[in-house]
Amino acid sequence: MAKLPPLLQQLIDALRVLPGVGPKSAQRMAFQLLERNRQGGAKLGAALTAAMSGIGQCQQCRTFAESDLCSICSDPRRQQADTLCVVGSAADQLAIEQTGQFKGRYFVLMGYLSPLDGVGPAALGLDQFAALLAQKQINEVILATNPTVEGEATAFYIAELCQQYGCSVTRLAQGLPVGGELEYIDGTTLAHALSGRKRF
Amino acid sequence: MAKLPPLLQQLIDALRVLPGVGPKSAQRMAFQLLERNRQGGAKLGAALTAAMSGIGQCQQCRTFAESDLCSICSDPRRQQADTLCVVGSAADQLAIEQTGQFKGRYFVLMGYLSPLDGVGPAALGLDQFAALLAQKQINEVILATNPTVEGEATAFYIAELCQQYGCSVTRLAQGLPVGGELEYIDGTTLAHALSGRKRF
Ligand SMILES: [Zn+2]
Ligand SMILES: [Zn+2]
């Protein structure tokens, strides 16, 4: 093994696409699969191949889906909802679904506006979103974009769009995270928590 | 996404075979590949499929190889060496190769003796190893097994085998790791370092 077998070297290199996987852990992963779990490794290979080519986007809400409509957009109960939550990614949508607190519809941007990177409204499906608002079935749009510069800019753009269609807009509350300790909270968050204070 | 698309759920589950990857990071990996790097994900899928089925073992030293002999066993200069280093895994062999200090031959056990798990000498290719010793071309066997109970037991077994064939046996020095601080070194290591002390 003065030189690793090419297939092994290629596997180690390919594992680097995974977030948080550097050269050392890619090597450890490759050896461990080859030594102890070739069946699991082959299964992962097949799952990756199938997922990368077989998962598309829901034609209505843009989230990941294997068919034209995702499971939420094909659920009649949820499609009757007049509340729509806008999120930046399918992972954010999953996080909100997992709270079990929201029973409305979604629109998944799959990114944020970023003019410098050439990401405009069309790339986020916002024409499609406007067409949805034009149908006048949505009463409230909840903006659940990230509390980052890009997330805020995108939220602002969408809020204006909603106002054009006479649709009310809300956004997720900003404040102290549950379990957070005051002294470790950043100043901006603390300022938001203070200005958004509620009667006890 | 009340329920994730099956292909996505299968991908998340399959990623769990990787060492150190729990449910949360498997989810993060799957979303990131789908959102940002489908090409890299597809490439990883193909690399896994190819490696898991295409990488076998060298017929001489048992390390990972794509053909009958690995690159070391097909290198005439190294095959003339009369020193053979016994390691527990291909990863250990790679670590030794990367020191650049060893130019001899290897024998890769791909495990350690573990009677309770049904791993006996035959499973580690020790009959093959004995046949190699019988050819009388090896003068020194370096035991580079792990300094663990199983590694020590295996080293002891192999040392006896070497003595039967009149072959000299050495083992890696035990002592302080370079850069280690004395107060944090465990007592057993410190004891080995003391008993193996050398003239300054
Ligand atoms: Zn949908
Ligand atoms: Zn070999």
GROMACS .gro file of C-alpha atoms and ligand atoms in nm:
model
  402
    1MET     CA    1   0.000   0.000   0.000
    2ALA     CA    2   0.284   0.236  -0.090
    3LYS     CA    3   0.000   0.368  -0.301
    4LEU     CA    4  -0.360   0.300  -0.206
    5PRO     CA    5  -0.567   0.102  -0.457
    6PRO     CA    6  -0.730   0.358  -0.694
    7LEU     CA    7  -1.087   0.261  -0.597
    8LEU     CA    8  -1.000   0.315  -0.231
    9GLN     CA    9  -0.835   0.651  -0.299
   10GLN     CA   10  -1.137   0.757  -0.506
   11LEU     CA   11  -1.371   0.656  -0.224
   12ILE     CA   12  -1.170   0.858   0.031
   13ASP     CA   13  -1.174   1.161  -0.202
   14ALA     CA   14  -1.547   1.126  -0.273
   15LEU     CA   15  -1.634   1.108   0.100
   16ARG     CA   16  -1.499   1.463   0.135
   17VAL     CA   17  -1.821   1.601  -0.018
   18LEU     CA   18  -1.994   1.523   0.313
   19PRO     CA   19  -2.015   1.826   0.543
   20GLY     CA   20  -1.764   1.811   0.828
   21VAL     CA   21  -1.562   1.526   0.676
   22GLY     CA   22  -1.190   1.604   0.640
   23PRO     CA   23  -0.914   1.384   0.496
   24LYS     CA   24  -0.855   1.190   0.819
   25SER     CA   25  -1.217   1.104   0.885
   26ALA     CA   26  -1.279   1.020   0.518
   27GLN     CA   27  -0.996   0.769   0.545
   28ARG     CA   28  -1.137   0.628   0.867
   29MET     CA   29  -1.483   0.593   0.711
   30ALA     CA   30  -1.351   0.417   0.400
   31PHE     CA   31  -1.142   0.167   0.598
   32GLN     CA   32  -1.420   0.098   0.843
   33LEU     CA   33  -1.674   0.027   0.570
   34LEU     CA   34  -1.432  -0.200   0.382
   35GLU     CA   35  -1.326  -0.387   0.695
   36ARG     CA   36  -1.651  -0.418   0.882
   37ASN     CA   37  -1.957  -0.327   0.679
   38ARG     CA   38  -1.934  -0.372   0.305
   39GLN     CA   39  -2.303  -0.448   0.287
   40GLY     CA   40  -2.387  -0.119   0.463
   41GLY     CA   41  -2.145   0.065   0.236
   42ALA     CA   42  -2.301  -0.085  -0.077
   43LYS     CA   43  -2.647   0.004   0.055
   44LEU     CA   44  -2.534   0.364   0.113
   45GLY     CA   45  -2.393   0.373  -0.240
   46ALA     CA   46  -2.726   0.260  -0.384
   47ALA     CA   47  -2.922   0.501  -0.161
   48LEU     CA   48  -2.708   0.796  -0.274
   49THR     CA   49  -2.742   0.706  -0.640
   50ALA     CA   50  -3.120   0.665  -0.607
   51ALA     CA   51  -3.171   0.982  -0.402
   52MET     CA   52  -2.953   1.214  -0.610
   53SER     CA   53  -3.137   1.125  -0.931
   54GLY     CA   54  -3.481   1.035  -0.794
   55ILE     CA   55  -3.560   1.325  -0.562
   56GLY     CA   56  -3.704   1.631  -0.733
   57GLN     CA   57  -3.909   1.921  -0.607
   58CYS     CA   58  -4.281   1.951  -0.532
   59GLN     CA   59  -4.440   2.149  -0.813
   60GLN     CA   60  -4.650   2.345  -0.568
   61CYS     CA   61  -4.434   2.420  -0.264
   62ARG     CA   62  -4.084   2.339  -0.402
   63THR     CA   63  -3.983   2.106  -0.117
   64PHE     CA   64  -3.808   1.776  -0.190
   65ALA     CA   65  -4.047   1.520  -0.337
   66GLU     CA   66  -4.035   1.205  -0.545
   67SER     CA   67  -4.355   1.281  -0.733
   68ASP     CA   68  -4.520   1.599  -0.863
   69LEU     CA   69  -4.667   1.687  -0.525
   70CYS     CA   70  -4.515   1.636  -0.179
   71SER     CA   71  -4.705   1.460   0.099
   72ILE     CA   72  -4.830   1.790   0.245
   73CYS     CA   73  -4.946   1.935  -0.088
   74SER     CA   74  -5.132   1.612  -0.158
   75ASP     CA   75  -5.304   1.614   0.183
   76PRO     CA   76  -5.656   1.766   0.135
   77ARG     CA   77  -5.677   1.878   0.501
   78ARG     CA   78  -5.361   2.083   0.474
   79GLN     CA   79  -5.450   2.224   0.137
   80GLN     CA   80  -5.765   2.377   0.291
   81ALA     CA   81  -5.551   2.579   0.532
   82ASP     CA   82  -5.542   2.954   0.469
   83THR     CA   83  -5.204   2.997   0.640
   84LEU     CA   84  -4.880   2.952   0.449
   85CYS     CA   85  -4.534   2.936   0.602
   86VAL     CA   86  -4.234   3.047   0.394
   87VAL     CA   87  -3.904   2.877   0.479
   88GLY     CA   88  -3.555   2.893   0.331
   89SER     CA   89  -3.487   2.521   0.301
   90ALA     CA   90  -3.643   2.177   0.327
   91ALA     CA   91  -3.441   2.125   0.647
   92ASP     CA   92  -3.606   2.436   0.800
   93GLN     CA   93  -3.945   2.304   0.692
   94LEU     CA   94  -3.869   1.973   0.862
   95ALA     CA   95  -3.772   2.156   1.182
   96ILE     CA   96  -4.107   2.338   1.186
   97GLU     CA   97  -4.300   2.020   1.103
   98GLN     CA   98  -4.128   1.848   1.393
   99THR     CA   99  -4.266   2.103   1.640
  100GLY     CA  100  -4.611   1.963   1.556
  101GLN     CA  101  -4.750   2.316   1.600
  102PHE     CA  102  -4.817   2.414   1.241
  103LYS     CA  103  -5.090   2.256   1.030
  104GLY     CA  104  -5.091   2.493   0.732
  105ARG     CA  105  -4.918   2.498   0.396
  106TYR     CA  106  -4.556   2.575   0.307
  107PHE     CA  107  -4.353   2.746   0.044
  108VAL     CA  108  -3.988   2.638   0.037
  109LEU     CA  109  -3.754   2.893  -0.119
  110MET     CA  110  -3.453   2.661  -0.140
  111GLY     CA  111  -3.222   2.957  -0.088
  112TYR     CA  112  -3.230   3.330  -0.025
  113LEU     CA  113  -3.208   3.633  -0.250
  114SER     CA  114  -2.844   3.704  -0.323
  115PRO     CA  115  -2.801   3.943  -0.617
  116LEU     CA  116  -2.421   3.913  -0.608
  117ASP     CA  117  -2.450   3.537  -0.660
  118GLY     CA  118  -2.715   3.584  -0.928
  119VAL     CA  119  -2.995   3.450  -0.709
  120GLY     CA  120  -3.300   3.660  -0.792
  121PRO     CA  121  -3.674   3.619  -0.721
  122ALA     CA  122  -3.724   3.379  -1.013
  123ALA     CA  123  -3.460   3.136  -0.878
  124LEU     CA  124  -3.658   3.114  -0.553
  125GLY     CA  125  -3.986   3.052  -0.738
  126LEU     CA  126  -4.131   3.383  -0.626
  127ASP     CA  127  -4.330   3.423  -0.949
  128GLN     CA  128  -4.494   3.091  -0.863
  129PHE     CA  129  -4.548   3.222  -0.508
  130ALA     CA  130  -4.715   3.539  -0.643
  131ALA     CA  131  -4.945   3.328  -0.859
  132LEU     CA  132  -5.042   3.136  -0.544
  133LEU     CA  133  -5.127   3.462  -0.363
  134ALA     CA  134  -5.330   3.576  -0.667
  135GLN     CA  135  -5.565   3.280  -0.606
  136LYS     CA  136  -5.673   3.462  -0.286
  137GLN     CA  137  -5.690   3.144  -0.074
  138ILE     CA  138  -5.412   3.247   0.164
  139ASN     CA  139  -5.500   3.484   0.449
  140GLU     CA  140  -5.173   3.483   0.638
  141VAL     CA  141  -4.816   3.433   0.527
  142ILE     CA  142  -4.575   3.342   0.809
  143LEU     CA  143  -4.219   3.443   0.728
  144ALA     CA  144  -3.988   3.180   0.880
  145THR     CA  145  -3.669   3.280   0.702
  146ASN     CA  146  -3.335   3.273   0.882
  147PRO     CA  147  -3.256   3.570   1.110
  148THR     CA  148  -2.955   3.653   0.890
  149VAL     CA  149  -2.889   3.944   0.652
  150GLU     CA  150  -2.993   3.739   0.347
  151GLY     CA  151  -3.292   3.589   0.528
  152GLU     CA  152  -3.412   3.934   0.639
  153ALA     CA  153  -3.370   4.084   0.290
  154THR     CA  154  -3.566   3.796   0.139
  155ALA     CA  155  -3.838   3.830   0.404
  156PHE     CA  156  -3.866   4.200   0.327
  157TYR     CA  157  -3.910   4.131  -0.045
  158ILE     CA  158  -4.176   3.867   0.020
  159ALA     CA  159  -4.361   4.091   0.267
  160GLU     CA  160  -4.395   4.357  -0.001
  161LEU     CA  161  -4.526   4.098  -0.245
  162CYS     CA  162  -4.787   3.987   0.011
  163GLN     CA  163  -4.901   4.343   0.067
  164GLN     CA  164  -4.960   4.385  -0.307
  165TYR     CA  165  -5.204   4.096  -0.284
  166GLY     CA  166  -5.364   4.220   0.036
  167CYS     CA  167  -5.241   3.922   0.231
  168SER     CA  168  -5.140   3.966   0.595
  169VAL     CA  169  -4.781   3.887   0.692
  170THR     CA  170  -4.636   3.768   1.024
  171ARG     CA  171  -4.290   3.654   1.119
  172LEU     CA  172  -4.145   3.421   1.378
  173ALA     CA  173  -4.088   3.585   1.716
  174GLN     CA  174  -3.730   3.680   1.797
  175GLY     CA  175  -3.606   3.660   2.153
  176LEU     CA  176  -3.433   3.440   2.406
  177PRO     CA  177  -3.383   3.077   2.310
  178VAL     CA  178  -3.536   2.840   2.567
  179GLY     CA  179  -3.265   2.724   2.806
  180GLY     CA  180  -3.030   3.004   2.702
  181GLU     CA  181  -2.842   3.191   2.971
  182LEU     CA  182  -2.880   3.566   2.961
  183GLU     CA  183  -2.516   3.646   3.001
  184TYR     CA  184  -2.424   3.440   2.694
  185ILE     CA  185  -2.696   3.577   2.462
  186ASP     CA  186  -2.568   3.819   2.195
  187GLY     CA  187  -2.669   4.182   2.225
  188THR     CA  188  -2.891   4.198   1.916
  189THR     CA  189  -3.098   3.903   2.032
  190LEU     CA  190  -3.127   4.055   2.377
  191ALA     CA  191  -3.240   4.386   2.225
  192HIS     CA  192  -3.508   4.201   2.024
  193ALA     CA  193  -3.619   4.016   2.336
  194LEU     CA  194  -3.646   4.343   2.524
  195SER     CA  195  -3.838   4.535   2.257
  196GLY     CA  196  -4.070   4.236   2.206
  197ARG     CA  197  -4.139   4.188   2.579
  198LYS     CA  198  -4.481   4.059   2.683
  199ARG     CA  199  -4.696   4.115   2.995
  200PHE     CA  200  -4.630   3.847   3.257
  201MET     CA  201  -4.294   1.686   0.422
  202ALA     CA  202  -4.516   1.562   0.704
  203LYS     CA  203  -4.336   1.247   0.596
  204LEU     CA  204  -4.002   1.264   0.419
  205PRO     CA  205  -3.991   1.122   0.066
  206PRO     CA  206  -3.893   0.751   0.097
  207LEU     CA  207  -3.569   0.791  -0.102
  208LEU     CA  208  -3.464   1.074   0.129
  209GLN     CA  209  -3.550   0.877   0.444
  210GLN     CA  210  -3.359   0.577   0.307
  211LEU     CA  211  -3.058   0.796   0.237
  212ILE     CA  212  -3.062   0.938   0.591
  213ASP     CA  213  -3.087   0.587   0.736
  214ALA     CA  214  -2.810   0.456   0.510
  215LEU     CA  215  -2.570   0.739   0.610
  216ARG     CA  216  -2.580   0.606   0.966
  217VAL     CA  217  -2.337   0.326   0.869
  218LEU     CA  218  -2.060   0.588   0.864
  219PRO     CA  219  -1.861   0.600   1.189
  220GLY     CA  220  -1.953   0.897   1.407
  221VAL     CA  221  -2.267   0.985   1.209
  222GLY     CA  222  -2.582   1.008   1.421
  223PRO     CA  223  -2.940   1.086   1.313
  224LYS     CA  224  -2.894   1.465   1.316
  225SER     CA  225  -2.576   1.473   1.113
  226ALA     CA  226  -2.709   1.211   0.870
  227GLN     CA  227  -3.004   1.443   0.808
  228ARG     CA  228  -2.776   1.743   0.762
  229MET     CA  229  -2.558   1.549   0.517
  230ALA     CA  230  -2.855   1.433   0.309
  231PHE     CA  231  -3.010   1.780   0.284
  232GLN     CA  232  -2.679   1.943   0.203
  233LEU     CA  233  -2.601   1.700  -0.078
  234LEU     CA  234  -2.950   1.737  -0.226
  235GLU     CA  235  -2.948   2.115  -0.202
  236ARG     CA  236  -2.595   2.197  -0.297
  237ASN     CA  237  -2.401   1.912  -0.443
  238ARG     CA  238  -2.601   1.642  -0.620
  239GLN     CA  239  -2.312   1.577  -0.854
  240GLY     CA  240  -2.077   1.513  -0.561
  241GLY     CA  241  -2.340   1.293  -0.397
  242ALA     CA  242  -2.385   1.089  -0.713
  243LYS     CA  243  -2.008   1.055  -0.744
  244LEU     CA  244  -1.986   0.932  -0.384
  245GLY     CA  245  -2.264   0.682  -0.456
  246ALA     CA  246  -2.073   0.545  -0.753
  247ALA     CA  247  -1.742   0.539  -0.560
  248LEU     CA  248  -1.902   0.341  -0.275
  249THR     CA  249  -2.062   0.091  -0.511
  250ALA     CA  250  -1.734   0.044  -0.700
  251ALA     CA  251  -1.516   0.019  -0.387
  252MET     CA  252  -1.738  -0.219  -0.190
  253SER     CA  253  -1.749  -0.471  -0.475
  254GLY     CA  254  -1.416  -0.400  -0.645
  255ILE     CA  255  -1.170  -0.397  -0.355
  256GLY     CA  256  -1.047  -0.738  -0.247
  257GLN     CA  257  -0.740  -0.852  -0.057
  258CYS     CA  258  -0.381  -0.903  -0.170
  259GLN     CA  259  -0.322  -1.276  -0.198
  260GLN     CA  260   0.018  -1.243  -0.037
  261CYS     CA  261  -0.011  -0.986   0.244
  262ARG     CA  262  -0.392  -0.962   0.281
  263THR     CA  263  -0.408  -0.583   0.255
  264PHE     CA  264  -0.675  -0.413   0.042
  265ALA     CA  265  -0.605  -0.451  -0.329
  266GLU     CA  266  -0.788  -0.440  -0.658
  267SER     CA  267  -0.579  -0.712  -0.818
  268ASP     CA  268  -0.416  -1.033  -0.691
  269LEU     CA  269  -0.114  -0.850  -0.551
  270CYS     CA  270  -0.100  -0.508  -0.384
  271SER     CA  271   0.144  -0.238  -0.497
  272ILE     CA  272   0.399  -0.338  -0.229
  273CYS     CA  273   0.383  -0.710  -0.302
  274SER     CA  274   0.430  -0.637  -0.673
  275ASP     CA  275   0.731  -0.411  -0.608
  276PRO     CA  276   1.050  -0.622  -0.665
  277ARG     CA  277   1.262  -0.397  -0.439
  278ARG     CA  278   1.033  -0.451  -0.145
  279GLN     CA  279   0.991  -0.819  -0.208
  280GLN     CA  280   1.366  -0.862  -0.168
  281ALA     CA  281   1.346  -0.726   0.188
  282ASP     CA  282   1.405  -0.981   0.465
  283THR     CA  283   1.203  -0.783   0.721
  284LEU     CA  284   0.828  -0.828   0.755
  285CYS     CA  285   0.598  -0.608   0.961
  286VAL     CA  286   0.276  -0.759   1.101
  287VAL     CA  287  -0.012  -0.513   1.148
  288GLY     CA  288  -0.372  -0.550   1.257
  289SER     CA  289  -0.538  -0.353   0.979
  290ALA     CA  290  -0.479  -0.182   0.646
  291ALA     CA  291  -0.521   0.153   0.826
  292ASP     CA  292  -0.234   0.061   1.061
  293GLN     CA  293  -0.025  -0.040   0.759
  294LEU     CA  294  -0.096   0.298   0.598
  295ALA     CA  295   0.011   0.477   0.918
  296ILE     CA  296   0.344   0.292   0.913
  297GLU     CA  297   0.392   0.353   0.539
  298GLN     CA  298   0.333   0.723   0.598
  299THR     CA  299   0.626   0.742   0.840
  300GLY     CA  300   0.848   0.666   0.538
  301GLN     CA  301   1.075   0.472   0.773
  302PHE     CA  302   0.994   0.116   0.674
  303LYS     CA  303   1.093  -0.034   0.340
  304GLY     CA  304   1.020  -0.401   0.408
  305ARG     CA  305   0.722  -0.628   0.357
  306TYR     CA  306   0.393  -0.649   0.545
  307PHE     CA  307   0.144  -0.901   0.665
  308VAL     CA  308  -0.198  -0.754   0.740
  309LEU     CA  309  -0.403  -0.960   0.986
  310MET     CA  310  -0.731  -0.771   0.926
  311GLY     CA  311  -0.830  -0.833   1.288
  312TYR     CA  312  -0.699  -0.990   1.607
  313LEU     CA  313  -0.743  -1.330   1.768
  314SER     CA  314  -1.070  -1.333   1.957
  315PRO     CA  315  -1.176  -1.688   2.048
  316LEU     CA  316  -1.504  -1.566   2.202
  317ASP     CA  317  -1.602  -1.409   1.868
  318GLY     CA  318  -1.485  -1.716   1.678
  319VAL     CA  319  -1.180  -1.541   1.532
  320GLY     CA  320  -0.902  -1.799   1.530
  321PRO     CA  321  -0.561  -1.817   1.357
  322ALA     CA  322  -0.711  -1.928   1.025
  323ALA     CA  323  -0.938  -1.621   1.004
  324LEU     CA  324  -0.627  -1.402   1.029
  325GLY     CA  325  -0.446  -1.596   0.758
  326LEU     CA  326  -0.186  -1.728   1.000
  327ASP     CA  327  -0.153  -2.058   0.810
  328GLN     CA  328  -0.056  -1.848   0.508
  329PHE     CA  329   0.183  -1.652   0.731
  330ALA     CA  330   0.345  -1.975   0.853
  331ALA     CA  331   0.390  -2.090   0.494
  332LEU     CA  332   0.567  -1.760   0.426
  333LEU     CA  333   0.805  -1.818   0.720
  334ALA     CA  334   0.870  -2.172   0.596
  335GLN     CA  335   1.022  -2.022   0.280
  336LYS     CA  336   1.306  -1.893   0.507
  337GLN     CA  337   1.335  -1.557   0.330
  338ILE     CA  338   1.233  -1.353   0.633
  339ASN     CA  339   1.496  -1.278   0.898
  340GLU     CA  340   1.301  -1.044   1.122
  341VAL     CA  341   0.933  -1.014   1.198
  342ILE     CA  342   0.830  -0.678   1.349
  343LEU     CA  343   0.514  -0.706   1.556
  344ALA     CA  344   0.319  -0.382   1.513
  345THR     CA  345  -0.008  -0.497   1.665
  346ASN     CA  346  -0.217  -0.263   1.881
  347PRO     CA  347  -0.104  -0.226   2.244
  348THR     CA  348  -0.439  -0.372   2.357
  349VAL     CA  349  -0.527  -0.702   2.522
  350GLU     CA  350  -0.629  -0.860   2.190
  351GLY     CA  351  -0.332  -0.708   2.009
  352GLU     CA  352  -0.090  -0.841   2.273
  353ALA     CA  353  -0.245  -1.189   2.272
  354THR     CA  354  -0.219  -1.203   1.894
  355ALA     CA  355   0.141  -1.079   1.904
  356PHE     CA  356   0.226  -1.353   2.155
  357TYR     CA  357   0.076  -1.621   1.930
  358ILE     CA  358   0.267  -1.492   1.626
  359ALA     CA  359   0.594  -1.466   1.821
  360GLU     CA  360   0.568  -1.835   1.910
  361LEU     CA  361   0.505  -1.919   1.545
  362CYS     CA  362   0.816  -1.722   1.443
  363GLN     CA  363   1.029  -1.902   1.698
  364GLN     CA  364   0.919  -2.237   1.553
  365TYR     CA  365   1.065  -2.124   1.221
  366GLY     CA  366   1.380  -1.977   1.376
  367CYS     CA  367   1.287  -1.627   1.275
  368SER     CA  368   1.376  -1.336   1.504
  369VAL     CA  369   1.093  -1.123   1.641
  370THR     CA  370   1.088  -0.758   1.749
  371ARG     CA  371   0.806  -0.530   1.850
  372LEU     CA  372   0.739  -0.156   1.835
  373ALA     CA  373   0.883   0.037   2.127
  374GLN     CA  374   0.638   0.143   2.396
  375GLY     CA  375   0.687   0.471   2.576
  376LEU     CA  376   0.597   0.836   2.580
  377PRO     CA  377   0.418   0.973   2.273
  378VAL     CA  378   0.606   1.268   2.118
  379GLY     CA  379   0.456   1.592   2.245
  380GLY     CA  380   0.275   1.415   2.528
  381GLU     CA  381   0.285   1.574   2.873
  382LEU     CA  382   0.409   1.350   3.147
  383GLU     CA  383   0.136   1.435   3.395
  384TYR     CA  384  -0.134   1.325   3.149
  385ILE     CA  385   0.028   0.996   3.041
  386ASP     CA  386  -0.139   0.685   3.185
  387GLY     CA  387   0.052   0.485   3.442
  388THR     CA  388   0.103   0.174   3.231
  389THR     CA  389   0.258   0.374   2.947
  390LEU     CA  390   0.478   0.556   3.196
  391ALA     CA  391   0.590   0.226   3.346
  392HIS     CA  392   0.681   0.096   2.999
  393ALA     CA  393   0.870   0.417   2.925
  394LEU     CA  394   1.063   0.379   3.250
  395SER     CA  395   1.156   0.014   3.211
  396GLY     CA  396   1.256   0.076   2.846
  397ARG     CA  397   1.471   0.379   2.926
  398LYS     CA  398   1.777   0.445   2.710
  399ARG     CA  399   2.115   0.608   2.780
  400PHE     CA  400   2.107   0.979   2.700
  401ZN      ZN  401  -4.551   2.050  -0.171
  402ZN      ZN  402   0.034  -0.739  -0.069
   0.00000   0.00000   0.00000
